[in-house]
Short mmCIF file of C-alpha atoms in Angstrom, two decimals:
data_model
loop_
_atom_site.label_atom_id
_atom_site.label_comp_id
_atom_site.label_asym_id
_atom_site.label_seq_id
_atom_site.Cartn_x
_atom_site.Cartn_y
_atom_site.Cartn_z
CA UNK A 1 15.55 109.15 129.70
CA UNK A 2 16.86 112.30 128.14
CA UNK A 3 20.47 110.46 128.05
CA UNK A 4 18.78 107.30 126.15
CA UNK A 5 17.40 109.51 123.84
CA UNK A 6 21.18 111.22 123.13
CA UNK A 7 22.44 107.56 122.81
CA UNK A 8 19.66 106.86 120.61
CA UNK A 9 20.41 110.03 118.21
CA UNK A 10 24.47 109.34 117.89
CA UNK A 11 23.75 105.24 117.06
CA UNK A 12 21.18 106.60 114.36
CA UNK A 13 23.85 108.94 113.20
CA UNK A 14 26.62 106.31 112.99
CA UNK A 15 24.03 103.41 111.62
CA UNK A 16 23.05 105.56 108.88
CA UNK A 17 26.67 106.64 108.27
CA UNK A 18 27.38 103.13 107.94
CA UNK A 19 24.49 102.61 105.24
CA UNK A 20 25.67 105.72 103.51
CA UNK A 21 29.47 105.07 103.31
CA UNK A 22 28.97 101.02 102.38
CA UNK A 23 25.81 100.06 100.69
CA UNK A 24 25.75 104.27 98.56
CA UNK A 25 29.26 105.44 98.41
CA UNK A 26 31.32 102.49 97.98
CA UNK A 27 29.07 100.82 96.03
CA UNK A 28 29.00 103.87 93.51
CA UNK A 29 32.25 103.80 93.59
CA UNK A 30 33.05 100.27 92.59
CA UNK A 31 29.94 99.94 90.23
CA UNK A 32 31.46 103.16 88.33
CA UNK A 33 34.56 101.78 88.14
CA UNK A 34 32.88 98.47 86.52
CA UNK A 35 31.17 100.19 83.91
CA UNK A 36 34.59 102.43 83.17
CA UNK A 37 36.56 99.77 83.27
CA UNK A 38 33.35 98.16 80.12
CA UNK A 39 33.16 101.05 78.45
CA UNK A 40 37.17 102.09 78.03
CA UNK A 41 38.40 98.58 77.09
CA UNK A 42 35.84 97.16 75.24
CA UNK A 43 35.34 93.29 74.81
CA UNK A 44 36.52 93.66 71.31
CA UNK A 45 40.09 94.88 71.97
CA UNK A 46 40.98 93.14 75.21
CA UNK A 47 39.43 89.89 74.87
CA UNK A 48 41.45 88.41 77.60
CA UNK A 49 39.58 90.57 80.18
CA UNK A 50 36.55 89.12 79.73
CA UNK A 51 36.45 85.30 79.08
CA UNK A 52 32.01 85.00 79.46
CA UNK A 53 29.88 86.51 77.36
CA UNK A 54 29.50 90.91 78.02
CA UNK A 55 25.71 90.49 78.43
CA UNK A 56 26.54 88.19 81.71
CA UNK A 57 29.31 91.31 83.07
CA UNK A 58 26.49 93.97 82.31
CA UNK A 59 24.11 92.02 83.93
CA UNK A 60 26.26 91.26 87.60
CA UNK A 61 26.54 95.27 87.50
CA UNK A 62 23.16 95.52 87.14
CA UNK A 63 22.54 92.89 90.29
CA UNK A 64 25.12 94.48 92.43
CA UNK A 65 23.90 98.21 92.17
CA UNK A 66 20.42 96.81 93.05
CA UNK A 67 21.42 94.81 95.98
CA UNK A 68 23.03 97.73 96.92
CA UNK A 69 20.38 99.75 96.86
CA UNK A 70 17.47 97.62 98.18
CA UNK A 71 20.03 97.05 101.11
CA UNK A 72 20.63 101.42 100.98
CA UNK A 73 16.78 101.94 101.68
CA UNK A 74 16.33 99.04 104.28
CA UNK A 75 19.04 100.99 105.84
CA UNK A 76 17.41 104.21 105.84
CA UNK A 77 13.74 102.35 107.22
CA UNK A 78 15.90 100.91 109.75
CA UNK A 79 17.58 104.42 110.79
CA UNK A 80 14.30 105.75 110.55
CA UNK A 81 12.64 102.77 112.80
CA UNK A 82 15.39 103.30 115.37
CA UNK A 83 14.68 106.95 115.49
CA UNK A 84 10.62 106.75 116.14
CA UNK A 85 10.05 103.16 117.68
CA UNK A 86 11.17 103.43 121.54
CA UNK A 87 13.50 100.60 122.70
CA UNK A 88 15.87 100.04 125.39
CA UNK A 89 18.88 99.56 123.23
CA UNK A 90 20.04 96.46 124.29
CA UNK A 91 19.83 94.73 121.16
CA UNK A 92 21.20 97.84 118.65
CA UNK A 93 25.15 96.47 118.26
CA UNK A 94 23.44 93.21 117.20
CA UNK A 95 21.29 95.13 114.60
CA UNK A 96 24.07 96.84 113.57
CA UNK A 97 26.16 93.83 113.00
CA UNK A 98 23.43 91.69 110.83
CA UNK A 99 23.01 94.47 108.78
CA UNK A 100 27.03 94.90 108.18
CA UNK A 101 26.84 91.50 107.16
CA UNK A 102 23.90 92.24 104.86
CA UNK A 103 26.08 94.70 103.40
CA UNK A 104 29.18 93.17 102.65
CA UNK A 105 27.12 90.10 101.12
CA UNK A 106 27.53 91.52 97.50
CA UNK A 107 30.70 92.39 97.80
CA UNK A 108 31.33 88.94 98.87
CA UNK A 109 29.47 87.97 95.65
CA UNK A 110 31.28 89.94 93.31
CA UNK A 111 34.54 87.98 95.02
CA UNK A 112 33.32 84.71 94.61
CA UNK A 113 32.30 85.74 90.79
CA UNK A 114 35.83 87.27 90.30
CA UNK A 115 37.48 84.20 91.79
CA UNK A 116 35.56 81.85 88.99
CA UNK A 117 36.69 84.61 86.41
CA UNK A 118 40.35 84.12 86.98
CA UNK A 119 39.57 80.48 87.08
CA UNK A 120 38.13 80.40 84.07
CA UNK A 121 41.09 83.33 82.23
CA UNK A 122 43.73 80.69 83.90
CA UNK A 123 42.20 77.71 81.52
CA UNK A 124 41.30 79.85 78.58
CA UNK A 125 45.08 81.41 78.67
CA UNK A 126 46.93 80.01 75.31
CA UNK A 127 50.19 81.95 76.47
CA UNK A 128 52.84 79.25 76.62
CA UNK A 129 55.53 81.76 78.15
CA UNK A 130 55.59 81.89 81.43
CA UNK A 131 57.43 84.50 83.17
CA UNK A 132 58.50 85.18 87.22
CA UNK A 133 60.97 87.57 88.81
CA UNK A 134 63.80 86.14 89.90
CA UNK A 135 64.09 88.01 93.46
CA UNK A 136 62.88 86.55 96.45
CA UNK A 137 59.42 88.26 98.27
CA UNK A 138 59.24 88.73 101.68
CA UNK A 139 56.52 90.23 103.77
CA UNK A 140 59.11 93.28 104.12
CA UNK A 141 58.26 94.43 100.73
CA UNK A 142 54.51 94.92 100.97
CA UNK A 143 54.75 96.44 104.63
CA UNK A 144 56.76 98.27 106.65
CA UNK A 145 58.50 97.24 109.59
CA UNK A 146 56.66 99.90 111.98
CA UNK A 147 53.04 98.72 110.63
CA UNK A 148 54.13 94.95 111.22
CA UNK A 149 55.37 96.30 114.68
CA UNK A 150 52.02 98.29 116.03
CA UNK A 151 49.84 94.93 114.63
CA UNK A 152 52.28 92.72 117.11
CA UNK A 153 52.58 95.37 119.86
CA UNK A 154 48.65 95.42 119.69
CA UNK A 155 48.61 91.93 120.17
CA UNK A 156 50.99 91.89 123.16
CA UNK A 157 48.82 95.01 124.74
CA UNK A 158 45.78 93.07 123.93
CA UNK A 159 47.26 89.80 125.89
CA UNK A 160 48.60 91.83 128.80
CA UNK A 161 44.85 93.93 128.99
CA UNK A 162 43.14 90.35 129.18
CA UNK A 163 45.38 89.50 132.17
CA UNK A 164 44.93 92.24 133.37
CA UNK A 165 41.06 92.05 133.58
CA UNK A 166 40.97 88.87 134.15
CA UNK A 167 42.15 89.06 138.03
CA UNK A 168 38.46 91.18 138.32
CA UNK A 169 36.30 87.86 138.19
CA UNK A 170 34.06 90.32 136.10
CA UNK A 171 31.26 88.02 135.90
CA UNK A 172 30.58 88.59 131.98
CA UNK A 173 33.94 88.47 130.76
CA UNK A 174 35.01 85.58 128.16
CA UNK A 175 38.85 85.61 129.74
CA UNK A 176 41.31 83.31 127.57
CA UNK A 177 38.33 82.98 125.09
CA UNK A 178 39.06 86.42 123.52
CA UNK A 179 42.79 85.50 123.03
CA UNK A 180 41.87 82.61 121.56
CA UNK A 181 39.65 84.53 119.74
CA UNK A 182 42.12 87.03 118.45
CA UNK A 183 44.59 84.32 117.88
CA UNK A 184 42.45 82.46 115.68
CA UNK A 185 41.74 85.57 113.94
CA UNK A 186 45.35 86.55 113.52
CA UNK A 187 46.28 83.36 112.03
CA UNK A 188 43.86 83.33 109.57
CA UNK A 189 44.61 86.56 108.53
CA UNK A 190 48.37 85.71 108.22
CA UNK A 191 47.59 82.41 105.93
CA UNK A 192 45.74 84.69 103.84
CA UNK A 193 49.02 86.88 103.91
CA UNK A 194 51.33 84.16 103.13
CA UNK A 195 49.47 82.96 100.14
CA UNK A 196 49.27 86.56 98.79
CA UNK A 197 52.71 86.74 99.14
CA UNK A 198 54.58 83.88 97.85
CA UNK A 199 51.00 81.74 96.16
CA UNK A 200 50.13 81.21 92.95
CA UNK A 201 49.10 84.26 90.89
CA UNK A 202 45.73 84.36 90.79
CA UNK A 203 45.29 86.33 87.67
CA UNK A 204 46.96 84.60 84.72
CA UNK A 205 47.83 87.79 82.83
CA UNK A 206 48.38 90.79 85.72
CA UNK A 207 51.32 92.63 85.19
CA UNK A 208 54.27 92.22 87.40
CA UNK A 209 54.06 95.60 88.94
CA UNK A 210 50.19 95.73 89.00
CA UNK A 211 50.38 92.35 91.03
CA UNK A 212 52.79 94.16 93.62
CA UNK A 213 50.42 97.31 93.95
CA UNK A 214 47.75 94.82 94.98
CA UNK A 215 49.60 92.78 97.27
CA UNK A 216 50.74 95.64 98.55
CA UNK A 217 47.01 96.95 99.26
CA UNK A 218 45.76 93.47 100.36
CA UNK A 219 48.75 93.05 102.93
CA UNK A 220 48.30 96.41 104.52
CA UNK A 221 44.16 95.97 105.04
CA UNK A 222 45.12 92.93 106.07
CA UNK A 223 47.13 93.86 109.02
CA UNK A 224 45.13 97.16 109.54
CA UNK A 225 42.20 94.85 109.83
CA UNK A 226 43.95 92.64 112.42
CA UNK A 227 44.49 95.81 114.58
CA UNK A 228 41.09 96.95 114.26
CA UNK A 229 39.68 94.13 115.75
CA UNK A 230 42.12 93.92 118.51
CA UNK A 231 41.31 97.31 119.18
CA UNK A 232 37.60 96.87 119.14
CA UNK A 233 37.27 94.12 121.37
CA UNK A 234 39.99 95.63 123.86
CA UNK A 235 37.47 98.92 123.31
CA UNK A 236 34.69 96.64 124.24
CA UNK A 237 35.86 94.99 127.29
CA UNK A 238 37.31 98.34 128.57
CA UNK A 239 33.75 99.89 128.38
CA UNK A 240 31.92 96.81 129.66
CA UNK A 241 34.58 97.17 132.70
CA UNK A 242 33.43 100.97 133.18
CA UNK A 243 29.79 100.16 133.59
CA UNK A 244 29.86 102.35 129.48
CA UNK A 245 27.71 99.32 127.43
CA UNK A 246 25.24 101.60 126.63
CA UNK A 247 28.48 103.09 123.93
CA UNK A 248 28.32 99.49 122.76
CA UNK A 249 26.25 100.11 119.64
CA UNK A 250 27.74 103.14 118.55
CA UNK A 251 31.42 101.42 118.96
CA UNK A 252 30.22 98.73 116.87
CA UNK A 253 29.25 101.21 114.36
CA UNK A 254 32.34 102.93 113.62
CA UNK A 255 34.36 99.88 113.75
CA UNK A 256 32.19 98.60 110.84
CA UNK A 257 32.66 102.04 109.14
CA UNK A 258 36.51 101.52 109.66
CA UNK A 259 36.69 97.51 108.74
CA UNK A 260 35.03 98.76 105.45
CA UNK A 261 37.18 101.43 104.42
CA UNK A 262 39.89 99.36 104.92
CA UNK A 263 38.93 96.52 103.03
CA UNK A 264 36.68 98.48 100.15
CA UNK A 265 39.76 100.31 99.27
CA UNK A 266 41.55 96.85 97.71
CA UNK A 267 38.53 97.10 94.73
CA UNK A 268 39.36 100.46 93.71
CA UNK A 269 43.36 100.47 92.49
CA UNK A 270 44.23 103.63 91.37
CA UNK A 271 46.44 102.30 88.70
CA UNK A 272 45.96 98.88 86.66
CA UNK A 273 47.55 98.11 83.27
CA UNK A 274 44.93 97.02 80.71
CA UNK A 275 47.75 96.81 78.02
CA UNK A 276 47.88 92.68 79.50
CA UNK A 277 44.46 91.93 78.10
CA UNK A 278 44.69 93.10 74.53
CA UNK A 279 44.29 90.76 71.74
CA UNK A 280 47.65 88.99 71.02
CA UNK A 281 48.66 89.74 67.47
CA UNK A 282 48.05 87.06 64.96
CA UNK A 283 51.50 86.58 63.09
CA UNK A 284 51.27 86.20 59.41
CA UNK B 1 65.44 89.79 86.74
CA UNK B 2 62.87 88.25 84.76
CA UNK B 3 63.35 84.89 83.60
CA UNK B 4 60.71 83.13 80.64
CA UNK B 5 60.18 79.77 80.46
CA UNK B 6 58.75 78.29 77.07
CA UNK B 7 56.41 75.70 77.70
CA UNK B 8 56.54 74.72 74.00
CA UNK B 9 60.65 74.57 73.95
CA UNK B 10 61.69 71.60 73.56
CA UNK B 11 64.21 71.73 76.21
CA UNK B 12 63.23 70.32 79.19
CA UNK B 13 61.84 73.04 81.81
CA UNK B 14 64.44 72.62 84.70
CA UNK B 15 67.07 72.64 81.75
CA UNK B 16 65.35 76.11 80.91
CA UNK B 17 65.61 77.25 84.54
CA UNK B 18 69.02 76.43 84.67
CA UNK B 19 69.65 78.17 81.12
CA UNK B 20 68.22 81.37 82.24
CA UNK B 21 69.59 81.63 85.79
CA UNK B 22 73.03 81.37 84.71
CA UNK B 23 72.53 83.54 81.63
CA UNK B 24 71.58 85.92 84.34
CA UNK B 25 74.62 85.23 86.14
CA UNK B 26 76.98 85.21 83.31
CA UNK B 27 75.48 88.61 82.10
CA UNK B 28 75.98 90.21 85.25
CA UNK B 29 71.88 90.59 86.14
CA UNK B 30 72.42 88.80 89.31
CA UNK B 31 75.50 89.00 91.63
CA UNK B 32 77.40 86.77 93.99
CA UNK B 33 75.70 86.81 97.07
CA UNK B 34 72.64 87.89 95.59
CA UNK B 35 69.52 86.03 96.52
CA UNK B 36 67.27 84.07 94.59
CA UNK B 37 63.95 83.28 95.38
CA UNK B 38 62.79 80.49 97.26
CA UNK B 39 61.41 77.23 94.94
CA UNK B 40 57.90 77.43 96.25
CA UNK B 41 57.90 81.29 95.31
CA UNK B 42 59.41 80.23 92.01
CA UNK B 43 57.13 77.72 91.51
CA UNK B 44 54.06 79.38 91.74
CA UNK B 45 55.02 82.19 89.41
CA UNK B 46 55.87 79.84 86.99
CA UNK B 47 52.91 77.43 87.43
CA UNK B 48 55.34 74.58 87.53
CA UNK B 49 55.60 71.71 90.32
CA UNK B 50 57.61 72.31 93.15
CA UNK B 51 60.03 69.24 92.13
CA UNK B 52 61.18 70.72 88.92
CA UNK B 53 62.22 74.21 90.12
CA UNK B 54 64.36 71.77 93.40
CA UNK B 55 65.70 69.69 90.16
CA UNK B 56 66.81 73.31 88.59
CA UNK B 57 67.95 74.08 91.87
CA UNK B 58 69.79 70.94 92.67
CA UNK B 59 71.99 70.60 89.98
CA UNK B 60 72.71 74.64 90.04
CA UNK B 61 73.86 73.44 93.45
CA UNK B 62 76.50 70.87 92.14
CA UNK B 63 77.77 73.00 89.70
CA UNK B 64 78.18 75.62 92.79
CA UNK B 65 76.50 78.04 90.70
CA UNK B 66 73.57 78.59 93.71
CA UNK B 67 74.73 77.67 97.48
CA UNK B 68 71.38 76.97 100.27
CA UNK B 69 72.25 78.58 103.52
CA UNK B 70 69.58 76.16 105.30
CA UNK B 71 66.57 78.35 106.07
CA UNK B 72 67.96 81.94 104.87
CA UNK B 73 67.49 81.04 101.86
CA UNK B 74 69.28 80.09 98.32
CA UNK B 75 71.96 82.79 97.50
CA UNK B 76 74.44 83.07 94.08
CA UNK B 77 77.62 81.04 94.56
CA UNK B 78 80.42 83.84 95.10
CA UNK B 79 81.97 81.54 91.99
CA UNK B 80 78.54 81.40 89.89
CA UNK B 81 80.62 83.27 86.92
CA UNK B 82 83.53 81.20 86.78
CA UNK B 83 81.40 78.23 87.20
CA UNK B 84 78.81 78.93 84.55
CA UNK B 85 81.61 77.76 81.64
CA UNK B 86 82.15 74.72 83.38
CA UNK B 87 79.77 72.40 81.04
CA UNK B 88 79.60 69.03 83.14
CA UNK B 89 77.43 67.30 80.37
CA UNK B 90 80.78 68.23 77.69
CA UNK B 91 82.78 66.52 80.83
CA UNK B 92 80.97 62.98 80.78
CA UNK B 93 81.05 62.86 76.96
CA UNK B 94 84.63 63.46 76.77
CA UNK B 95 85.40 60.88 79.55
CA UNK B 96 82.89 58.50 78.39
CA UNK B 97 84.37 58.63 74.82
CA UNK B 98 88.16 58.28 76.33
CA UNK B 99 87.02 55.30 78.00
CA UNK B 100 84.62 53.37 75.21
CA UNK B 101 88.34 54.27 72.81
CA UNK B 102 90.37 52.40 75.27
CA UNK B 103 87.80 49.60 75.20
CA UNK B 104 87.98 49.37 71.97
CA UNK B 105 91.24 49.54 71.68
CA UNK B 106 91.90 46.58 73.83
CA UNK B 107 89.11 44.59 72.00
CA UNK B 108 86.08 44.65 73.67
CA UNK B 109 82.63 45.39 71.14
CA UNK B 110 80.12 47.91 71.32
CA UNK B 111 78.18 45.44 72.45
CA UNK B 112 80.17 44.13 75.44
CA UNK B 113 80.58 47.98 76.94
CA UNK B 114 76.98 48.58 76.08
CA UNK B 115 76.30 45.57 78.19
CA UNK B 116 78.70 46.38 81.05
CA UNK B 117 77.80 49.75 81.55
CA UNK B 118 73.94 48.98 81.83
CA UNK B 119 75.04 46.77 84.48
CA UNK B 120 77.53 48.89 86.58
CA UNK B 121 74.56 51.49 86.56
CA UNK B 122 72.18 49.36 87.91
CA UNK B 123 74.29 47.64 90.12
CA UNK B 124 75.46 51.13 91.71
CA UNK B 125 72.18 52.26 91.99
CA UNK B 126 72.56 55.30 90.01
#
């Protein structure tokens, strides 16, 4: 009972650090960064930045900080819930899960928005030069050759810890399932790769460097992604194999709190070069 | 190396591509051996189709200004400098206007060796 209790406590802990670092501090984050980004170059001066109307910008920050913070308070009710409402815990790495989902809905949003943005910046653009480096990319540049190694070692471990288990009959394991799992995972992480790397360029006007940073960024989350969820589901077997589900929940926590800080970090670019979206200057 | 292409020039846009890779060449921006990047790459950073960067490409490759080394890539023909005077368009008009002066010459009309040479093109396919 007492050890239920403890269990109880540390998934509270990690559910509501999982609120508090997605849904408050990120969200901050990116929703200051918005408004900066609004206030320091203005409509009026770089034109090309913005090809809708401001009111409809200032109004998606609006909706985003108070998705974010309706789903910030249902996480807190929840935490609070899970601390006073006795339950056997069997269900808490599903709860956990729906409302990671929950949380990453408006970030998925402001995606989908962004993509229609640079849709829209790629027909409005009246620039009739069109420039490329001439140097070929490879995946080399945007990651190094130990990171690419511990994503494929992980995958080999993961392979060899499945046939490993496998020769237990455990009765609830998913076998060849999970490396078809991972697999399928893995490959759609590497298209995404590929077209990051040598597709189309998705906004019309990023500088040359800027567009490395960010492929840079994307590639690395990528990849750091793809070993985080090797690891977690090698975590997961490995505790269901020790008789340890009970850890399941709080697992599932921090690998959300990790999967978030990896991929949150691609919205917030230290550097960008706003110089691209000025006005172009009218000869006379 | 960055290389522009105008998409109000005149020029055609593989004639652009080929323009600017060998200006790079000739100028010393790129080297022998050096490589270049691969169509689809250039492609998409240019927004062009795929079959005009292979057209640039192609004819780069007859002039052995660029060499393919199958799937390592396209790399700068070790004679890219050397070959970047050689102007094969200046080569046809000279021979062409040897030819149509000899034709002449012997007494056949504009109209005859306009006539003819429609024919042997479409005969040979070309």
């Amino acid at each position: 009972m007492e050890n239920l209790a403890f269990n109880n406590l540390i998934f509270c802990v990690l559910f509501l650090g999982q609120a508090t670092l997605i849904s408050f501090y990120y969200s901050r984050r990116i929703v200051t960064r918005m408004e900066r980004i609004l206030e320091d170059y203005p409509p009026s001066e770089y034109p090309k930045l913005y090809p809708r109307p401001i009111q409809r910008y200032e109004k998606s920050h609006r909706n985003f900080r108070l998705l974010n913070n309706a789903i910030f308070a249902t996480g807190l009710i929840l935490t609070a819930v899970f601390l006073v409402v006795p339950r056997s815990g069997e269900w808490d790495h599903a709860y956990s899960t729906w409302y990671f989902l929950l949380q990453i809905s408006p970030v998925a949003l402001l995606d989908f928005r962004a993509m229609k943005e640079f849709r829209l910046m790629r027909e409005t653009n009246r620039n009739k030069k069109r420039k490329a480096d001439l140097h070929p990319r490879s995946l080399f540049d945007f990651l190094t050759p130990l990171a690419f190694g511990v994503s494929i070692a992980t995958y080999i471990g993961f392979i060899a810890l499945i046939l490993y288990v496998r020769q237990f009959n455990f009765p609830w394991f998913g076998g060849y399932l999970n490396i078809v799992g991972i697999t399928a995972l893995n490959l759609f992480l590497a298209i995404f790769i590929y077209r990051r790397v040598y597709g189309k360029k998705i906004d019309p006007y990023q500088a040359h460097e800027d567009r490395m940073v960010q492929t840079t960024t994307i590639v690395n989350s990528l990849v750091s992604v793809s070993v985080a969820a090797t690891l977690f589901i090698a975590v997961e077997i490995i505790l269901a194999a020790f008789e340890m589900r009970h850890l399941k929940p709080a697992t599932q926590c921090v690998y959300h709190l990790l999967i978030a800080t990896l991929c949150l970090r691609v919205y917030l670019p230290k550097k960008r070069d706003f110089e691209v979206y000025r006005q172009d200057l009218v000869p006379r | 190396m960055e290389i522009v292409i105008d998409m109000e020039d005149s020029a055609p846009l593989f004639a652009q591509l080929i323009n600017q890779i060998k200006e790079a060449v000739m100028k010393g921006n790129v080297h022998p051996g050096d490589a270049l990047p691969p169509i689809r790459q250039l492609a998409n950073d240019l927004e062009l189709n795929n079959k005009t960067v292979a057209k640039a490409y192609r004819l780069l490759e007859r002039d052995s200004i660029i060499q393919t080394r199958g799937y390592r890539g396209t790399f700068v023909h070790p004679d890219a400098k050397d070959n970047c005077d050689f102007d094969l368009n200046a080569l046809v008009s000279e021979r062409l206007s040897e030819t149509i002066k000899q034709l002449r010459e012997s007494g056949a009309t504009d109209s005859e060796i306009r006539i003819a040479f429609g024919e042997i093109m479409k005969t040979r396919n070309l």
